[in-house]
Structures are given as C-alpha cells and as structure tokens.
Amino acid sequence: MSSRGRFITIEGGEGVGKSTNIACVEQCLQERGIRYLKTREPGGTPLAEELRNLLLAPRTEKVCEKTELLLVFAARAQHLEQVIRPALAQGTWVLCDRFTDATYAYQGGGRGLSLATIALLEELVQEGLQPDLTLLLDVDVRTGMARVGKRGGEADRFEREQLVFFEAVRAIYRDRAASNPARFRLVDAGQPLASVQHDIRCAMAEFLERNHG
Ligand code: TMP
C-alpha cells in the first residue's frame, strides 16, 4: 500500500445535492479514521478563490469562452500546486467539490469548446494527475434546476444559463462516466436522499476496500 493520499472528486450539474452528499462522503472517511482535506474548484487557495469570484460574478461584459477556460485552469494550477499535490504527497486524502470533469462538462458541453483543447490544458496543468474516484451525482436537468430555483438568493453567472446549456453539461458528464468506468461511480441523485446516500456509502465502501487496508 503506497502512502500517497487518494484523490476523490464529486461532480454533477446544478441542484444535484453536492453539498449534502459531500457530508456523507466525509462521514465515510471519518468512520475509517482517514486524514483528509475538503476543498473545492474553482477555488481552494486565496488566489484561486479570487479567480472563482471573477468567474461566477454576473457581468454585463461578455466573458469569452476561452477566457473562461483559462481562468478555470489558472485557478486549478494554483490549487494543485499549493494544496492538492502537497496533501497527497503527505498521505492526506483530498476530497474535492468539482475538478476537471466539470471543465469538460461546462466549458466543453455547455460552452461548446473543443474537448481536445481542454485535454491540452489538462495535460499542461495536471501532468497526468487524475482523481482516483469520481462520484457523479446525476439527475434530470429540470429537477436540478427546480431545486436551484427554490434556494433563493442571486443566481451566479452559470446558474443563469438555460436548459439547453445544462442538458449539454449533463450529456458530457454522463459520457465521461461511461467511458471511464474504473474511476467513476454514477449515482442517481433523483432518488430520495436516503437512497442516494445509501448508494454513496456503497461506492465508498467498495473504494475503501481497495484503497485503505
Ligand atoms: P459550484 O456551484 O459547484 O460551487 O461550482 C461553481 C460553478 O463553476 C458551477 O456552476 C460550475 C462551474 N465550473 C465550471 O464551469 N468549470 C469548472 O471547471 C469548474 C470546476 C466549475
């Protein structure tokens, strides 16, 4: 067993219940006494959080797709070097709310940027580093959007997008899960919360079986 920490990401479109379900993943890690760090993207360092604010703030100026993509990867480069790589190297597990699958889904699917371009930046910034496990919370887009609508508060720049954008986001997420079955676990987030969390616990138990002696 290597002493390197494991890298777990949680993904999904708007309104899939990431916050609630991340707490469930944390509980699984805590029950096993695993030292972990919870973080998020875009963000996770002071500079990356500033970039997050730039990305999410509604603005009148059109944000060019490539600008958005570069800001996402700028934040990720900072986060990887300052937080994720050092933690993993010290044996700390990293639980990250979104990572590069979100870039394929949002900037690739939603914005229509080429997946090959995203792959180039992914290689530049990650140099081969990939999550060990990705939990994809999946729910039909109308249900997700209705949940977001009930939250209240001001919608950010992504939450203001339309159904067609989120359908494209979901399609890419599902494609990626289907083509990387060893890394992804697809969780049906349209079920009652207790069933969603049961599925998450099962996925975590199976992963921990293989990765934590
Ligand atoms: P959050 O709502 O899960 O905190 O994520 C913030 C938003 O950022 C969400 O709408 C998805 C978007 N996003 C991207 O567009 N590309 C990315 O690579 C990441 C990590 C997030």
PDB file of C-alpha atoms and ligand atoms in Angstrom:
ATOM      1  CA  MET A   1       0.000   0.000   0.000  1.00  0.00           C
ATOM      2  CA  SER A   2       1.518   3.316  -1.041  1.00  0.00           C
ATOM      3  CA  SER A   3       1.402   6.158   1.487  1.00  0.00           C
ATOM      4  CA  ARG A   4       0.187   8.635  -1.118  1.00  0.00           C
ATOM      5  CA  GLY A   5      -3.243  10.055  -0.311  1.00  0.00           C
ATOM      6  CA  ARG A   6      -6.208   9.271  -2.539  1.00  0.00           C
ATOM      7  CA  PHE A   7      -7.921  11.932  -4.624  1.00  0.00           C
ATOM      8  CA  ILE A   8     -11.721  11.844  -4.628  1.00  0.00           C
ATOM      9  CA  THR A   9     -13.871  14.267  -6.610  1.00  0.00           C
ATOM     10  CA  ILE A  10     -17.586  14.863  -6.574  1.00  0.00           C
ATOM     11  CA  GLU A  11     -19.326  16.173  -9.658  1.00  0.00           C
ATOM     12  CA  GLY A  12     -22.728  16.943 -11.080  1.00  0.00           C
ATOM     13  CA  GLY A  13     -24.861  19.638 -12.640  1.00  0.00           C
ATOM     14  CA  GLU A  14     -26.801  22.306 -10.790  1.00  0.00           C
ATOM     15  CA  GLY A  15     -29.126  21.187  -7.993  1.00  0.00           C
ATOM     16  CA  VAL A  16     -27.861  17.606  -7.717  1.00  0.00           C
ATOM     17  CA  GLY A  17     -27.258  17.953  -3.964  1.00  0.00           C
ATOM     18  CA  LYS A  18     -23.474  18.054  -3.885  1.00  0.00           C
ATOM     19  CA  SER A  19     -23.182  19.861  -0.548  1.00  0.00           C
ATOM     20  CA  THR A  20     -25.436  17.450   1.327  1.00  0.00           C
ATOM     21  CA  ASN A  21     -23.785  14.431  -0.210  1.00  0.00           C
ATOM     22  CA  ILE A  22     -20.222  15.593   0.311  1.00  0.00           C
ATOM     23  CA  ALA A  23     -21.028  15.477   4.016  1.00  0.00           C
ATOM     24  CA  CYS A  24     -21.925  11.806   3.536  1.00  0.00           C
ATOM     25  CA  VAL A  25     -18.580  11.096   1.842  1.00  0.00           C
ATOM     26  CA  GLU A  26     -16.803  12.896   4.684  1.00  0.00           C
ATOM     27  CA  GLN A  27     -18.604  10.722   7.195  1.00  0.00           C
ATOM     28  CA  CYS A  28     -17.355   7.591   5.410  1.00  0.00           C
ATOM     29  CA  LEU A  29     -13.769   8.861   5.596  1.00  0.00           C
ATOM     30  CA  GLN A  30     -14.120   9.899   9.229  1.00  0.00           C
ATOM     31  CA  GLU A  31     -15.508   6.486  10.219  1.00  0.00           C
ATOM     32  CA  ARG A  32     -12.328   4.895   8.847  1.00  0.00           C
ATOM     33  CA  GLY A  33     -10.119   7.448  10.593  1.00  0.00           C
ATOM     34  CA  ILE A  34      -8.746   8.698   7.270  1.00  0.00           C
ATOM     35  CA  ARG A  35      -6.978  12.057   7.344  1.00  0.00           C
ATOM     36  CA  TYR A  36      -8.447  14.161   4.577  1.00  0.00           C
ATOM     37  CA  LEU A  37      -8.802  17.679   3.302  1.00  0.00           C
ATOM     38  CA  LYS A  38     -12.013  19.020   1.813  1.00  0.00           C
ATOM     39  CA  THR A  39     -11.657  21.610  -0.901  1.00  0.00           C
ATOM     40  CA  ARG A  40     -13.393  22.878  -4.000  1.00  0.00           C
ATOM     41  CA  GLU A  41     -12.985  24.165  -7.536  1.00  0.00           C
ATOM     42  CA  PRO A  42     -12.812  26.728  -8.800  1.00  0.00           C
ATOM     43  CA  GLY A  43     -11.084  27.806  -5.604  1.00  0.00           C
ATOM     44  CA  GLY A  44      -9.230  26.194  -2.741  1.00  0.00           C
ATOM     45  CA  THR A  45      -6.479  28.823  -2.257  1.00  0.00           C
ATOM     46  CA  PRO A  46      -6.799  32.588  -1.704  1.00  0.00           C
ATOM     47  CA  LEU A  47      -5.779  33.358  -5.303  1.00  0.00           C
ATOM     48  CA  ALA A  48      -7.941  30.583  -6.755  1.00  0.00           C
ATOM     49  CA  GLU A  49     -10.902  31.832  -4.691  1.00  0.00           C
ATOM     50  CA  GLU A  50     -10.372  35.281  -6.212  1.00  0.00           C
ATOM     51  CA  LEU A  51     -10.452  33.689  -9.656  1.00  0.00           C
ATOM     52  CA  ARG A  52     -13.629  31.855  -8.636  1.00  0.00           C
ATOM     53  CA  ASN A  53     -15.271  35.167  -7.772  1.00  0.00           C
ATOM     54  CA  LEU A  54     -14.253  36.558 -11.157  1.00  0.00           C
ATOM     55  CA  LEU A  55     -15.707  33.512 -12.893  1.00  0.00           C
ATOM     56  CA  LEU A  56     -19.014  33.386 -11.062  1.00  0.00           C
ATOM     57  CA  ALA A  57     -19.864  37.083 -10.858  1.00  0.00           C
ATOM     58  CA  PRO A  58     -22.642  38.098 -13.240  1.00  0.00           C
ATOM     59  CA  ARG A  59     -21.348  40.889 -15.504  1.00  0.00           C
ATOM     60  CA  THR A  60     -22.514  42.887 -18.497  1.00  0.00           C
ATOM     61  CA  GLU A  61     -19.328  42.257 -20.490  1.00  0.00           C
ATOM     62  CA  LYS A  62     -19.479  39.001 -22.397  1.00  0.00           C
ATOM     63  CA  VAL A  63     -16.977  36.528 -20.982  1.00  0.00           C
ATOM     64  CA  CYS A  64     -15.253  34.852 -23.946  1.00  0.00           C
ATOM     65  CA  GLU A  65     -15.309  31.066 -23.775  1.00  0.00           C
ATOM     66  CA  LYS A  66     -11.522  30.802 -23.943  1.00  0.00           C
ATOM     67  CA  THR A  67     -11.129  33.417 -21.201  1.00  0.00           C
ATOM     68  CA  GLU A  68     -13.405  31.345 -19.002  1.00  0.00           C
ATOM     69  CA  LEU A  69     -11.466  28.182 -19.787  1.00  0.00           C
ATOM     70  CA  LEU A  70      -8.109  29.782 -18.999  1.00  0.00           C
ATOM     71  CA  LEU A  71      -9.378  31.245 -15.729  1.00  0.00           C
ATOM     72  CA  VAL A  72     -10.651  27.823 -14.670  1.00  0.00           C
ATOM     73  CA  PHE A  73      -7.282  26.230 -15.410  1.00  0.00           C
ATOM     74  CA  ALA A  74      -5.360  29.137 -13.841  1.00  0.00           C
ATOM     75  CA  ALA A  75      -7.264  28.520 -10.617  1.00  0.00           C
ATOM     76  CA  ARG A  76      -6.656  24.782 -10.951  1.00  0.00           C
ATOM     77  CA  ALA A  77      -2.903  25.180 -11.479  1.00  0.00           C
ATOM     78  CA  GLN A  78      -2.680  27.216  -8.281  1.00  0.00           C
ATOM     79  CA  HIS A  79      -4.862  24.807  -6.336  1.00  0.00           C
ATOM     80  CA  LEU A  80      -2.901  21.764  -7.488  1.00  0.00           C
ATOM     81  CA  GLU A  81       0.496  23.207  -6.640  1.00  0.00           C
ATOM     82  CA  GLN A  82      -0.448  24.864  -3.361  1.00  0.00           C
ATOM     83  CA  VAL A  83      -2.904  22.382  -1.912  1.00  0.00           C
ATOM     84  CA  ILE A  84      -3.702  19.154  -3.745  1.00  0.00           C
ATOM     85  CA  ARG A  85      -0.260  17.811  -4.651  1.00  0.00           C
ATOM     86  CA  PRO A  86       1.327  18.618  -1.259  1.00  0.00           C
ATOM     87  CA  ALA A  87      -1.575  16.988   0.594  1.00  0.00           C
ATOM     88  CA  LEU A  88      -1.498  13.806  -1.497  1.00  0.00           C
ATOM     89  CA  ALA A  89       2.280  13.606  -1.127  1.00  0.00           C
ATOM     90  CA  GLN A  90       1.918  13.734   2.656  1.00  0.00           C
ATOM     91  CA  GLY A  91      -0.609  10.911   2.634  1.00  0.00           C
ATOM     92  CA  THR A  92      -3.619  13.175   3.205  1.00  0.00           C
ATOM     93  CA  TRP A  93      -6.643  12.265   1.131  1.00  0.00           C
ATOM     94  CA  VAL A  94      -8.230  15.054  -0.873  1.00  0.00           C
ATOM     95  CA  LEU A  95     -11.981  15.390  -1.307  1.00  0.00           C
ATOM     96  CA  CYS A  96     -12.660  17.988  -3.960  1.00  0.00           C
ATOM     97  CA  ASP A  97     -16.030  19.500  -4.869  1.00  0.00           C
ATOM     98  CA  ARG A  98     -15.636  19.526  -8.677  1.00  0.00           C
ATOM     99  CA  PHE A  99     -12.477  19.188 -10.747  1.00  0.00           C
ATOM    100  CA  THR A 100     -11.612  18.840 -14.438  1.00  0.00           C
ATOM    101  CA  ASP A 101     -14.660  16.757 -15.353  1.00  0.00           C
ATOM    102  CA  ALA A 102     -16.582  19.977 -14.652  1.00  0.00           C
ATOM    103  CA  THR A 103     -14.453  21.764 -17.236  1.00  0.00           C
ATOM    104  CA  TYR A 104     -15.264  19.140 -19.874  1.00  0.00           C
ATOM    105  CA  ALA A 105     -18.949  19.379 -18.918  1.00  0.00           C
ATOM    106  CA  TYR A 106     -19.342  23.173 -18.558  1.00  0.00           C
ATOM    107  CA  GLN A 107     -16.733  24.657 -20.890  1.00  0.00           C
ATOM    108  CA  GLY A 108     -16.824  21.711 -23.333  1.00  0.00           C
ATOM    109  CA  GLY A 109     -20.510  20.745 -23.230  1.00  0.00           C
ATOM    110  CA  GLY A 110     -22.091  23.992 -22.070  1.00  0.00           C
ATOM    111  CA  ARG A 111     -19.877  26.493 -23.905  1.00  0.00           C
ATOM    112  CA  GLY A 112     -19.046  24.256 -26.844  1.00  0.00           C
ATOM    113  CA  LEU A 113     -15.247  24.448 -26.588  1.00  0.00           C
ATOM    114  CA  SER A 114     -13.287  21.611 -28.159  1.00  0.00           C
ATOM    115  CA  LEU A 115     -12.646  18.697 -25.824  1.00  0.00           C
ATOM    116  CA  ALA A 116      -9.201  18.324 -27.424  1.00  0.00           C
ATOM    117  CA  THR A 117      -8.303  21.883 -26.365  1.00  0.00           C
ATOM    118  CA  ILE A 118      -9.419  21.111 -22.828  1.00  0.00           C
ATOM    119  CA  ALA A 119      -7.316  17.944 -22.896  1.00  0.00           C
ATOM    120  CA  LEU A 120      -4.235  20.002 -23.855  1.00  0.00           C
ATOM    121  CA  LEU A 121      -4.658  22.302 -20.869  1.00  0.00           C
ATOM    122  CA  GLU A 122      -5.437  19.346 -18.645  1.00  0.00           C
ATOM    123  CA  GLU A 123      -2.091  17.774 -19.569  1.00  0.00           C
ATOM    124  CA  LEU A 124      -0.229  21.066 -19.105  1.00  0.00           C
ATOM    125  CA  VAL A 125      -1.669  21.669 -15.639  1.00  0.00           C
ATOM    126  CA  GLN A 126      -2.126  18.168 -14.268  1.00  0.00           C
ATOM    127  CA  GLU A 127       0.811  16.335 -15.854  1.00  0.00           C
ATOM    128  CA  GLY A 128      -1.081  13.071 -15.653  1.00  0.00           C
ATOM    129  CA  LEU A 129      -2.626  13.544 -12.209  1.00  0.00           C
ATOM    130  CA  GLN A 130      -6.207  12.252 -12.190  1.00  0.00           C
ATOM    131  CA  PRO A 131      -8.732  11.631  -9.432  1.00  0.00           C
ATOM    132  CA  ASP A 132      -8.757   8.074  -8.075  1.00  0.00           C
ATOM    133  CA  LEU A 133     -12.529   8.137  -7.635  1.00  0.00           C
ATOM    134  CA  THR A 134     -15.183  10.441  -9.052  1.00  0.00           C
ATOM    135  CA  LEU A 135     -18.731  10.352  -7.742  1.00  0.00           C
ATOM    136  CA  LEU A 136     -21.062  11.769 -10.360  1.00  0.00           C
ATOM    137  CA  LEU A 137     -24.428  12.840  -8.968  1.00  0.00           C
ATOM    138  CA  ASP A 138     -26.860  12.669 -11.836  1.00  0.00           C
ATOM    139  CA  VAL A 139     -30.376  13.992 -12.021  1.00  0.00           C
ATOM    140  CA  ASP A 140     -32.554  15.133 -14.882  1.00  0.00           C
ATOM    141  CA  VAL A 141     -31.943  18.774 -15.650  1.00  0.00           C
ATOM    142  CA  ARG A 142     -35.430  20.095 -14.935  1.00  0.00           C
ATOM    143  CA  THR A 143     -35.411  18.565 -11.454  1.00  0.00           C
ATOM    144  CA  GLY A 144     -31.964  20.040 -10.741  1.00  0.00           C
ATOM    145  CA  MET A 145     -32.933  23.485 -11.978  1.00  0.00           C
ATOM    146  CA  ALA A 146     -36.126  23.451  -9.912  1.00  0.00           C
ATOM    147  CA  ARG A 147     -34.078  22.675  -6.787  1.00  0.00           C
ATOM    148  CA  VAL A 148     -31.734  25.590  -7.517  1.00  0.00           C
ATOM    149  CA  GLY A 149     -34.726  27.878  -8.081  1.00  0.00           C
ATOM    150  CA  LYS A 150     -36.030  27.051  -4.583  1.00  0.00           C
ATOM    151  CA  ARG A 151     -32.743  28.019  -2.923  1.00  0.00           C
ATOM    152  CA  GLY A 152     -33.341  31.730  -3.402  1.00  0.00           C
ATOM    153  CA  GLY A 153     -30.502  34.249  -3.426  1.00  0.00           C
ATOM    154  CA  GLU A 154     -28.901  35.775  -6.501  1.00  0.00           C
ATOM    155  CA  ALA A 155     -28.069  33.339  -9.294  1.00  0.00           C
ATOM    156  CA  ASP A 156     -24.392  33.260 -10.330  1.00  0.00           C
ATOM    157  CA  ARG A 157     -23.215  33.517 -13.956  1.00  0.00           C
ATOM    158  CA  PHE A 158     -23.577  29.759 -14.546  1.00  0.00           C
ATOM    159  CA  GLU A 159     -26.879  29.359 -12.721  1.00  0.00           C
ATOM    160  CA  ARG A 160     -28.321  31.965 -15.119  1.00  0.00           C
ATOM    161  CA  GLU A 161     -27.807  29.612 -18.063  1.00  0.00           C
ATOM    162  CA  GLN A 162     -30.726  27.891 -19.778  1.00  0.00           C
ATOM    163  CA  LEU A 163     -31.970  24.332 -20.017  1.00  0.00           C
ATOM    164  CA  VAL A 164     -30.062  23.591 -23.231  1.00  0.00           C
ATOM    165  CA  PHE A 165     -26.758  24.540 -21.550  1.00  0.00           C
ATOM    166  CA  PHE A 166     -27.392  22.199 -18.624  1.00  0.00           C
ATOM    167  CA  GLU A 167     -28.547  19.386 -20.908  1.00  0.00           C
ATOM    168  CA  ALA A 168     -25.174  19.638 -22.672  1.00  0.00           C
ATOM    169  CA  VAL A 169     -23.360  19.690 -19.312  1.00  0.00           C
ATOM    170  CA  ARG A 170     -25.179  16.568 -18.211  1.00  0.00           C
ATOM    171  CA  ALA A 171     -24.546  14.750 -21.500  1.00  0.00           C
ATOM    172  CA  ILE A 172     -20.773  15.257 -21.244  1.00  0.00           C
ATOM    173  CA  TYR A 173     -20.694  14.188 -17.610  1.00  0.00           C
ATOM    174  CA  ARG A 174     -22.569  11.007 -18.472  1.00  0.00           C
ATOM    175  CA  ASP A 175     -20.309  10.315 -21.469  1.00  0.00           C
ATOM    176  CA  ARG A 176     -17.230  10.696 -19.320  1.00  0.00           C
ATOM    177  CA  ALA A 177     -18.624   8.381 -16.663  1.00  0.00           C
ATOM    178  CA  ALA A 178     -19.466   5.778 -19.315  1.00  0.00           C
ATOM    179  CA  SER A 179     -16.005   5.923 -20.856  1.00  0.00           C
ATOM    180  CA  ASN A 180     -14.085   5.857 -17.531  1.00  0.00           C
ATOM    181  CA  PRO A 181     -15.914   3.159 -15.551  1.00  0.00           C
ATOM    182  CA  ALA A 182     -12.873   2.384 -13.383  1.00  0.00           C
ATOM    183  CA  ARG A 183     -12.788   5.922 -11.996  1.00  0.00           C
ATOM    184  CA  PHE A 184     -16.448   6.985 -11.994  1.00  0.00           C
ATOM    185  CA  ARG A 185     -19.398   5.916  -9.895  1.00  0.00           C
ATOM    186  CA  LEU A 186     -22.673   7.266 -11.245  1.00  0.00           C
ATOM    187  CA  VAL A 187     -25.194   7.982  -8.501  1.00  0.00           C
ATOM    188  CA  ASP A 188     -28.864   8.549  -9.318  1.00  0.00           C
ATOM    189  CA  ALA A 189     -29.478  11.787  -7.421  1.00  0.00           C
ATOM    190  CA  GLY A 190     -33.168  11.815  -8.346  1.00  0.00           C
ATOM    191  CA  GLN A 191     -33.903   9.174  -5.692  1.00  0.00           C
ATOM    192  CA  PRO A 192     -34.960  10.029  -2.131  1.00  0.00           C
ATOM    193  CA  LEU A 193     -31.979  11.326  -0.144  1.00  0.00           C
ATOM    194  CA  ALA A 194     -31.692   8.140   1.946  1.00  0.00           C
ATOM    195  CA  SER A 195     -31.272   6.049  -1.237  1.00  0.00           C
ATOM    196  CA  VAL A 196     -28.749   8.490  -2.707  1.00  0.00           C
ATOM    197  CA  GLN A 197     -26.701   8.289   0.459  1.00  0.00           C
ATOM    198  CA  HIS A 198     -27.001   4.508   0.551  1.00  0.00           C
ATOM    199  CA  ASP A 199     -25.518   4.387  -2.960  1.00  0.00           C
ATOM    200  CA  ILE A 200     -22.736   6.782  -1.975  1.00  0.00           C
ATOM    201  CA  ARG A 201     -21.900   4.667   1.060  1.00  0.00           C
ATOM    202  CA  CYS A 202     -21.749   1.543  -1.122  1.00  0.00           C
ATOM    203  CA  ALA A 203     -19.461   3.243  -3.644  1.00  0.00           C
ATOM    204  CA  MET A 204     -17.217   4.490  -0.837  1.00  0.00           C
ATOM    205  CA  ALA A 205     -17.132   1.082   0.889  1.00  0.00           C
ATOM    206  CA  GLU A 206     -16.022  -0.561  -2.348  1.00  0.00           C
ATOM    207  CA  PHE A 207     -13.359   2.095  -2.957  1.00  0.00           C
ATOM    208  CA  LEU A 208     -12.088   1.938   0.628  1.00  0.00           C
ATOM    209  CA  GLU A 209     -11.901  -1.822   0.410  1.00  0.00           C
ATOM    210  CA  ARG A 210      -9.409  -1.471  -2.429  1.00  0.00           C
ATOM    211  CA  ASN A 211      -7.573   1.621  -1.190  1.00  0.00           C
ATOM    212  CA  HIS A 212      -7.486   1.542   2.576  1.00  0.00           C
ATOM    213  CA  GLY A 213      -6.257  -1.666   4.140  1.00  0.00           C
TER     214      GLY A 213
HETATM  215  P1  TMP B   1     -20.365  25.174  -7.518  1.00  0.00           P
HETATM  216  O1  TMP B   1     -21.690  25.810  -7.756  1.00  0.00           O
HETATM  217  O2  TMP B   1     -20.421  23.703  -7.537  1.00  0.00           O
HETATM  218  O3  TMP B   1     -19.657  25.726  -6.358  1.00  0.00           O
HETATM  219  O4  TMP B   1     -19.450  25.500  -8.818  1.00  0.00           O
HETATM  220  C1  TMP B   1     -19.328  26.748  -9.314  1.00  0.00           C
HETATM  221  C2  TMP B   1     -19.659  26.813 -10.768  1.00  0.00           C
HETATM  222  O5  TMP B   1     -18.458  26.733 -11.542  1.00  0.00           O
HETATM  223  C3  TMP B   1     -20.598  25.751 -11.311  1.00  0.00           C
HETATM  224  O6  TMP B   1     -21.687  26.387 -11.939  1.00  0.00           O
HETATM  225  C4  TMP B   1     -19.785  25.025 -12.344  1.00  0.00           C
HETATM  226  C5  TMP B   1     -18.687  25.983 -12.705  1.00  0.00           C
HETATM  227  N1  TMP B   1     -17.433  25.336 -13.109  1.00  0.00           N
HETATM  228  C6  TMP B   1     -17.046  25.403 -14.430  1.00  0.00           C
HETATM  229  O7  TMP B   1     -17.744  25.978 -15.259  1.00  0.00           O
HETATM  230  N2  TMP B   1     -15.887  24.784 -14.802  1.00  0.00           N
HETATM  231  C7  TMP B   1     -15.070  24.128 -13.914  1.00  0.00           C
HETATM  232  O8  TMP B   1     -14.039  23.574 -14.296  1.00  0.00           O
HETATM  233  C8  TMP B   1     -15.489  24.095 -12.530  1.00  0.00           C
HETATM  234  C9  TMP B   1     -14.631  23.393 -11.528  1.00  0.00           C
HETATM  235  C10 TMP B   1     -16.679  24.708 -12.180  1.00  0.00           C
END
